[in-house]
Amino acid sequence: MTRQHPPEISGYKAFQAFTGELLKQNEFTEKFFKKYEIWVFPAINPDGVDLGHWRHNFNGVDLNRDWAYYKQPEIDIITEFIVERAKKNHNRIMLSLDFHSTSQDIYYVYDKSFKSKLKNFSRKWTDIIDQGVYPFKTVLSPEPLGKPYSKTWYYKQFKAESITYEVGDETDRAIIRKKAEIAAVSMMKLLSR
Ligand SMILES: [Zn+2]
């Protein structure tokens, strides 16, 4: 998902390239979609985008601080959708990726104290991505669960792996695209093993 924060366009660009790769028909997608579904949320905060807000929704609230309270309609709807659909279809939620932008390329991942369903996924995955765009280097930042981010919710709710994929505001657009394409293909490969 992306666009919780309206002006974070470089993260959105990565999301577009990432999603585009998943929509291609090839050996990776064919194998992957036999086992997995991907649920895509391309605009979590459409009113904020429309209104030109910096971080907030139409209520003046940062949506990525509402994932424990569900006070905002966007988060209430999306969390209910995910929980209900997973229950109905007997899906196991394995991984969440939330695309954002900030001053540099950085992956916010769980620290070692957390046991997600996808053990060691984040380290392996981010290593593969960075090898593909070497010498460009993304910062890996393991952190404890804290604020009511989407990342926190997916772990608490499903013990899912959850990564905030941050892209630098000024990162070269070709690098954003290449990284995201490698990210999509390597995610499919790792999850299909
Ligand atoms: Zn953000």
PDB file of C-alpha atoms and ligand atoms in Angstrom:
ATOM      1  CA  MET A   1       0.000   0.000   0.000  1.00  0.00           C
ATOM      2  CA  THR A   2       1.027   3.573  -0.351  1.00  0.00           C
ATOM      3  CA  ARG A   3       0.102   7.225  -0.117  1.00  0.00           C
ATOM      4  CA  GLN A   4      -0.839   7.377   3.542  1.00  0.00           C
ATOM      5  CA  HIS A   5       1.180  10.574   3.378  1.00  0.00           C
ATOM      6  CA  PRO A   6       0.073  12.600   0.353  1.00  0.00           C
ATOM      7  CA  PRO A   7       3.258  14.183  -1.015  1.00  0.00           C
ATOM      8  CA  GLU A   8       5.430  11.063  -0.759  1.00  0.00           C
ATOM      9  CA  ILE A   9       5.693  10.675  -4.491  1.00  0.00           C
ATOM     10  CA  SER A  10       9.016   8.822  -4.713  1.00  0.00           C
ATOM     11  CA  GLY A  11       7.535   6.032  -2.565  1.00  0.00           C
ATOM     12  CA  TYR A  12       4.522   6.028  -4.825  1.00  0.00           C
ATOM     13  CA  LYS A  13       6.790   5.713  -7.884  1.00  0.00           C
ATOM     14  CA  ALA A  14       8.408   2.663  -6.291  1.00  0.00           C
ATOM     15  CA  PHE A  15       4.982   1.224  -5.544  1.00  0.00           C
ATOM     16  CA  GLN A  16       3.950   1.668  -9.195  1.00  0.00           C
ATOM     17  CA  ALA A  17       7.058  -0.065 -10.543  1.00  0.00           C
ATOM     18  CA  PHE A  18       6.719  -2.814  -7.934  1.00  0.00           C
ATOM     19  CA  THR A  19       3.079  -3.447  -8.766  1.00  0.00           C
ATOM     20  CA  GLY A  20       3.780  -3.291 -12.502  1.00  0.00           C
ATOM     21  CA  GLU A  21       6.268  -6.114 -12.135  1.00  0.00           C
ATOM     22  CA  LEU A  22       3.711  -8.258 -10.321  1.00  0.00           C
ATOM     23  CA  LEU A  23       1.246  -7.756 -13.159  1.00  0.00           C
ATOM     24  CA  LYS A  24       3.615  -9.134 -15.800  1.00  0.00           C
ATOM     25  CA  GLN A  25       3.014 -12.641 -16.999  1.00  0.00           C
ATOM     26  CA  ASN A  26       6.167 -14.688 -16.577  1.00  0.00           C
ATOM     27  CA  GLU A  27       7.544 -17.718 -14.738  1.00  0.00           C
ATOM     28  CA  PHE A  28       7.821 -15.885 -11.414  1.00  0.00           C
ATOM     29  CA  THR A  29       4.309 -14.466 -11.394  1.00  0.00           C
ATOM     30  CA  GLU A  30       2.817 -17.726 -12.608  1.00  0.00           C
ATOM     31  CA  LYS A  31       4.386 -19.717  -9.800  1.00  0.00           C
ATOM     32  CA  PHE A  32       3.750 -17.021  -7.239  1.00  0.00           C
ATOM     33  CA  PHE A  33       0.059 -16.526  -7.887  1.00  0.00           C
ATOM     34  CA  LYS A  34      -0.635 -20.246  -7.569  1.00  0.00           C
ATOM     35  CA  LYS A  35       0.097 -19.846  -3.900  1.00  0.00           C
ATOM     36  CA  TYR A  36      -0.417 -16.181  -3.028  1.00  0.00           C
ATOM     37  CA  GLU A  37      -2.758 -13.263  -3.432  1.00  0.00           C
ATOM     38  CA  ILE A  38      -1.580  -9.679  -3.393  1.00  0.00           C
ATOM     39  CA  TRP A  39      -3.931  -7.034  -2.064  1.00  0.00           C
ATOM     40  CA  VAL A  40      -3.067  -3.611  -3.406  1.00  0.00           C
ATOM     41  CA  PHE A  41      -4.069  -0.305  -1.803  1.00  0.00           C
ATOM     42  CA  PRO A  42      -2.767   2.449  -4.071  1.00  0.00           C
ATOM     43  CA  ALA A  43      -4.290   5.473  -2.341  1.00  0.00           C
ATOM     44  CA  ILE A  44      -4.897   5.155   1.392  1.00  0.00           C
ATOM     45  CA  ASN A  45      -5.427   8.891   1.807  1.00  0.00           C
ATOM     46  CA  PRO A  46      -7.221  10.195  -1.312  1.00  0.00           C
ATOM     47  CA  ASP A  47      -8.688  13.270   0.419  1.00  0.00           C
ATOM     48  CA  GLY A  48      -5.299  14.275   1.750  1.00  0.00           C
ATOM     49  CA  VAL A  49      -3.901  14.012  -1.775  1.00  0.00           C
ATOM     50  CA  ASP A  50      -6.782  16.061  -3.179  1.00  0.00           C
ATOM     51  CA  LEU A  51      -6.428  18.734  -0.527  1.00  0.00           C
ATOM     52  CA  GLY A  52      -2.647  18.905  -0.870  1.00  0.00           C
ATOM     53  CA  HIS A  53      -2.060  17.963   2.768  1.00  0.00           C
ATOM     54  CA  TRP A  54       1.437  17.274   3.993  1.00  0.00           C
ATOM     55  CA  ARG A  55       0.702  14.223   6.155  1.00  0.00           C
ATOM     56  CA  HIS A  56      -2.924  14.370   7.248  1.00  0.00           C
ATOM     57  CA  ASN A  57      -6.263  13.114   5.991  1.00  0.00           C
ATOM     58  CA  PHE A  58      -9.335  15.382   5.671  1.00  0.00           C
ATOM     59  CA  ASN A  59      -9.811  15.219   9.458  1.00  0.00           C
ATOM     60  CA  GLY A  60      -6.333  16.583  10.065  1.00  0.00           C
ATOM     61  CA  VAL A  61      -4.999  13.253  11.332  1.00  0.00           C
ATOM     62  CA  ASP A  62      -1.848  11.351  10.326  1.00  0.00           C
ATOM     63  CA  LEU A  63      -3.291   8.017   9.201  1.00  0.00           C
ATOM     64  CA  ASN A  64      -0.101   6.161   9.973  1.00  0.00           C
ATOM     65  CA  ARG A  65      -0.694   6.902  13.657  1.00  0.00           C
ATOM     66  CA  ASP A  66      -4.209   5.457  13.725  1.00  0.00           C
ATOM     67  CA  TRP A  67      -3.542   1.741  13.253  1.00  0.00           C
ATOM     68  CA  ALA A  68      -4.341   0.912  16.879  1.00  0.00           C
ATOM     69  CA  TYR A  69      -7.389   3.148  17.261  1.00  0.00           C
ATOM     70  CA  TYR A  70      -9.370   2.900  13.982  1.00  0.00           C
ATOM     71  CA  LYS A  71     -10.813   6.354  14.591  1.00  0.00           C
ATOM     72  CA  GLN A  72     -10.302   7.455  11.005  1.00  0.00           C
ATOM     73  CA  PRO A  73     -12.617   6.011   8.360  1.00  0.00           C
ATOM     74  CA  GLU A  74      -9.745   5.090   6.028  1.00  0.00           C
ATOM     75  CA  ILE A  75      -8.049   2.894   8.629  1.00  0.00           C
ATOM     76  CA  ASP A  76     -11.293   1.535  10.020  1.00  0.00           C
ATOM     77  CA  ILE A  77     -12.372   0.398   6.549  1.00  0.00           C
ATOM     78  CA  ILE A  78      -9.061  -1.023   5.420  1.00  0.00           C
ATOM     79  CA  THR A  79      -8.390  -3.012   8.620  1.00  0.00           C
ATOM     80  CA  GLU A  80     -11.914  -4.401   8.647  1.00  0.00           C
ATOM     81  CA  PHE A  81     -11.606  -5.374   4.982  1.00  0.00           C
ATOM     82  CA  ILE A  82      -8.322  -7.186   5.567  1.00  0.00           C
ATOM     83  CA  VAL A  83      -9.469  -9.040   8.696  1.00  0.00           C
ATOM     84  CA  GLU A  84     -12.838 -10.034   7.235  1.00  0.00           C
ATOM     85  CA  ARG A  85     -11.530 -11.103   3.869  1.00  0.00           C
ATOM     86  CA  ALA A  86      -8.685 -13.109   5.385  1.00  0.00           C
ATOM     87  CA  LYS A  87     -11.145 -14.851   7.688  1.00  0.00           C
ATOM     88  CA  LYS A  88     -13.648 -15.563   4.937  1.00  0.00           C
ATOM     89  CA  ASN A  89     -11.099 -16.921   2.458  1.00  0.00           C
ATOM     90  CA  HIS A  90      -8.852 -18.613   5.041  1.00  0.00           C
ATOM     91  CA  ASN A  91      -5.915 -16.483   3.953  1.00  0.00           C
ATOM     92  CA  ARG A  92      -2.821 -16.277   6.085  1.00  0.00           C
ATOM     93  CA  ILE A  93      -1.459 -12.755   5.948  1.00  0.00           C
ATOM     94  CA  MET A  94       2.277 -13.157   5.496  1.00  0.00           C
ATOM     95  CA  LEU A  95       3.754  -9.830   4.463  1.00  0.00           C
ATOM     96  CA  SER A  96       2.881  -6.164   4.351  1.00  0.00           C
ATOM     97  CA  LEU A  97       4.766  -3.476   2.465  1.00  0.00           C
ATOM     98  CA  ASP A  98       4.010   0.180   3.046  1.00  0.00           C
ATOM     99  CA  PHE A  99       5.675   2.561   0.568  1.00  0.00           C
ATOM    100  CA  HIS A 100       6.707   6.019   1.831  1.00  0.00           C
ATOM    101  CA  SER A 101       9.215   8.769   1.115  1.00  0.00           C
ATOM    102  CA  THR A 102      11.714  10.516   3.316  1.00  0.00           C
ATOM    103  CA  SER A 103      15.142  12.145   3.093  1.00  0.00           C
ATOM    104  CA  GLN A 104      16.901   8.866   2.133  1.00  0.00           C
ATOM    105  CA  ASP A 105      16.221   5.300   1.024  1.00  0.00           C
ATOM    106  CA  ILE A 106      15.618   3.232   4.122  1.00  0.00           C
ATOM    107  CA  TYR A 107      13.888  -0.010   5.098  1.00  0.00           C
ATOM    108  CA  TYR A 108      12.226  -0.034   8.496  1.00  0.00           C
ATOM    109  CA  VAL A 109      12.071  -3.657   9.591  1.00  0.00           C
ATOM    110  CA  TYR A 110      11.466  -5.490  12.871  1.00  0.00           C
ATOM    111  CA  ASP A 111      14.321  -6.018  15.223  1.00  0.00           C
ATOM    112  CA  LYS A 112      15.461  -9.519  16.191  1.00  0.00           C
ATOM    113  CA  SER A 113      13.131  -9.850  19.147  1.00  0.00           C
ATOM    114  CA  PHE A 114      10.138 -10.328  16.851  1.00  0.00           C
ATOM    115  CA  LYS A 115       9.259 -13.673  15.349  1.00  0.00           C
ATOM    116  CA  SER A 116       7.250 -13.071  12.236  1.00  0.00           C
ATOM    117  CA  LYS A 117       5.896 -15.853  10.042  1.00  0.00           C
ATOM    118  CA  LEU A 118       8.637 -15.114   7.498  1.00  0.00           C
ATOM    119  CA  LYS A 119      11.785 -15.651   9.493  1.00  0.00           C
ATOM    120  CA  ASN A 120      14.807 -13.797   8.068  1.00  0.00           C
ATOM    121  CA  PHE A 121      12.818 -12.583   5.065  1.00  0.00           C
ATOM    122  CA  SER A 122      13.506  -8.892   5.481  1.00  0.00           C
ATOM    123  CA  ARG A 123      17.277  -9.254   5.674  1.00  0.00           C
ATOM    124  CA  LYS A 124      17.511 -11.635   2.713  1.00  0.00           C
ATOM    125  CA  TRP A 125      15.137  -9.582   0.604  1.00  0.00           C
ATOM    126  CA  THR A 126      16.707  -6.202   1.226  1.00  0.00           C
ATOM    127  CA  ASP A 127      20.197  -7.658   0.615  1.00  0.00           C
ATOM    128  CA  ILE A 128      19.092  -8.926  -2.806  1.00  0.00           C
ATOM    129  CA  ILE A 129      17.575  -5.576  -3.730  1.00  0.00           C
ATOM    130  CA  ASP A 130      20.677  -3.647  -2.755  1.00  0.00           C
ATOM    131  CA  GLN A 131      23.004  -6.071  -4.556  1.00  0.00           C
ATOM    132  CA  GLY A 132      21.012  -5.379  -7.710  1.00  0.00           C
ATOM    133  CA  VAL A 133      21.557  -1.632  -7.534  1.00  0.00           C
ATOM    134  CA  TYR A 134      25.083  -1.657  -6.103  1.00  0.00           C
ATOM    135  CA  PRO A 135      26.825   0.738  -5.285  1.00  0.00           C
ATOM    136  CA  PHE A 136      23.579   2.446  -4.305  1.00  0.00           C
ATOM    137  CA  LYS A 137      22.944   1.582  -0.656  1.00  0.00           C
ATOM    138  CA  THR A 138      19.700   1.573   1.274  1.00  0.00           C
ATOM    139  CA  VAL A 139      19.795   1.930   5.039  1.00  0.00           C
ATOM    140  CA  LEU A 140      18.377  -1.018   6.961  1.00  0.00           C
ATOM    141  CA  SER A 141      16.840   0.125  10.215  1.00  0.00           C
ATOM    142  CA  PRO A 142      15.569  -2.593  12.582  1.00  0.00           C
ATOM    143  CA  GLU A 143      13.330  -1.118  15.217  1.00  0.00           C
ATOM    144  CA  PRO A 144      11.052  -2.354  18.001  1.00  0.00           C
ATOM    145  CA  LEU A 145       7.314  -2.182  17.591  1.00  0.00           C
ATOM    146  CA  GLY A 146       6.175   1.147  18.818  1.00  0.00           C
ATOM    147  CA  LYS A 147       3.783   3.671  17.457  1.00  0.00           C
ATOM    148  CA  PRO A 148       0.488   2.716  15.832  1.00  0.00           C
ATOM    149  CA  TYR A 149       1.956   2.411  12.353  1.00  0.00           C
ATOM    150  CA  SER A 150       0.575  -0.001   9.776  1.00  0.00           C
ATOM    151  CA  LYS A 151       3.767  -2.006  10.307  1.00  0.00           C
ATOM    152  CA  THR A 152       2.887  -2.558  13.966  1.00  0.00           C
ATOM    153  CA  TRP A 153      -0.672  -3.582  13.160  1.00  0.00           C
ATOM    154  CA  TYR A 154       0.250  -6.333  10.707  1.00  0.00           C
ATOM    155  CA  TYR A 155       2.566  -7.921  13.212  1.00  0.00           C
ATOM    156  CA  LYS A 156       0.174  -7.672  16.145  1.00  0.00           C
ATOM    157  CA  GLN A 157      -2.802  -8.835  14.125  1.00  0.00           C
ATOM    158  CA  PHE A 158      -1.246 -11.597  12.020  1.00  0.00           C
ATOM    159  CA  LYS A 159       2.392 -12.065  13.106  1.00  0.00           C
ATOM    160  CA  ALA A 160       3.081 -11.004   9.531  1.00  0.00           C
ATOM    161  CA  GLU A 161       6.400  -9.693   8.320  1.00  0.00           C
ATOM    162  CA  SER A 162       5.967  -5.989   7.716  1.00  0.00           C
ATOM    163  CA  ILE A 163       8.337  -3.543   6.126  1.00  0.00           C
ATOM    164  CA  THR A 164       8.181   0.191   5.580  1.00  0.00           C
ATOM    165  CA  TYR A 165       9.819   0.800   2.224  1.00  0.00           C
ATOM    166  CA  GLU A 166      11.056   4.380   2.299  1.00  0.00           C
ATOM    167  CA  VAL A 167      12.428   6.093  -0.783  1.00  0.00           C
ATOM    168  CA  GLY A 168      14.524   9.254  -0.731  1.00  0.00           C
ATOM    169  CA  ASP A 169      12.710  12.340  -2.018  1.00  0.00           C
ATOM    170  CA  GLU A 170      15.544  13.035  -4.426  1.00  0.00           C
ATOM    171  CA  THR A 171      16.544   9.489  -5.328  1.00  0.00           C
ATOM    172  CA  ASP A 172      17.160   9.090  -9.047  1.00  0.00           C
ATOM    173  CA  ARG A 173      13.950   7.904 -10.718  1.00  0.00           C
ATOM    174  CA  ALA A 174      15.754   5.144 -12.653  1.00  0.00           C
ATOM    175  CA  ILE A 175      17.165   3.752  -9.398  1.00  0.00           C
ATOM    176  CA  ILE A 176      13.722   3.906  -7.761  1.00  0.00           C
ATOM    177  CA  ARG A 177      12.307   1.896 -10.635  1.00  0.00           C
ATOM    178  CA  LYS A 178      15.121  -0.633 -10.810  1.00  0.00           C
ATOM    179  CA  LYS A 179      15.060  -1.226  -7.056  1.00  0.00           C
ATOM    180  CA  ALA A 180      11.315  -1.740  -7.059  1.00  0.00           C
ATOM    181  CA  GLU A 181      11.454  -4.162  -9.982  1.00  0.00           C
ATOM    182  CA  ILE A 182      14.139  -6.229  -8.267  1.00  0.00           C
ATOM    183  CA  ALA A 183      12.108  -6.001  -5.056  1.00  0.00           C
ATOM    184  CA  ALA A 184       9.030  -7.464  -6.738  1.00  0.00           C
ATOM    185  CA  VAL A 185      10.817 -10.319  -8.488  1.00  0.00           C
ATOM    186  CA  SER A 186      12.962 -11.268  -5.489  1.00  0.00           C
ATOM    187  CA  MET A 187       9.940 -11.130  -3.167  1.00  0.00           C
ATOM    188  CA  MET A 188       8.126 -13.587  -5.437  1.00  0.00           C
ATOM    189  CA  LYS A 189      11.168 -15.859  -5.623  1.00  0.00           C
ATOM    190  CA  LEU A 190      11.753 -15.883  -1.878  1.00  0.00           C
ATOM    191  CA  LEU A 191       8.084 -16.529  -1.075  1.00  0.00           C
ATOM    192  CA  SER A 192       7.781 -19.257  -3.693  1.00  0.00           C
ATOM    193  CA  ARG A 193      10.570 -21.387  -2.246  1.00  0.00           C
TER     194      ARG A 193
HETATM  195 ZN    ZN B   1       5.307   8.603   5.104  1.00  0.00          ZN
END
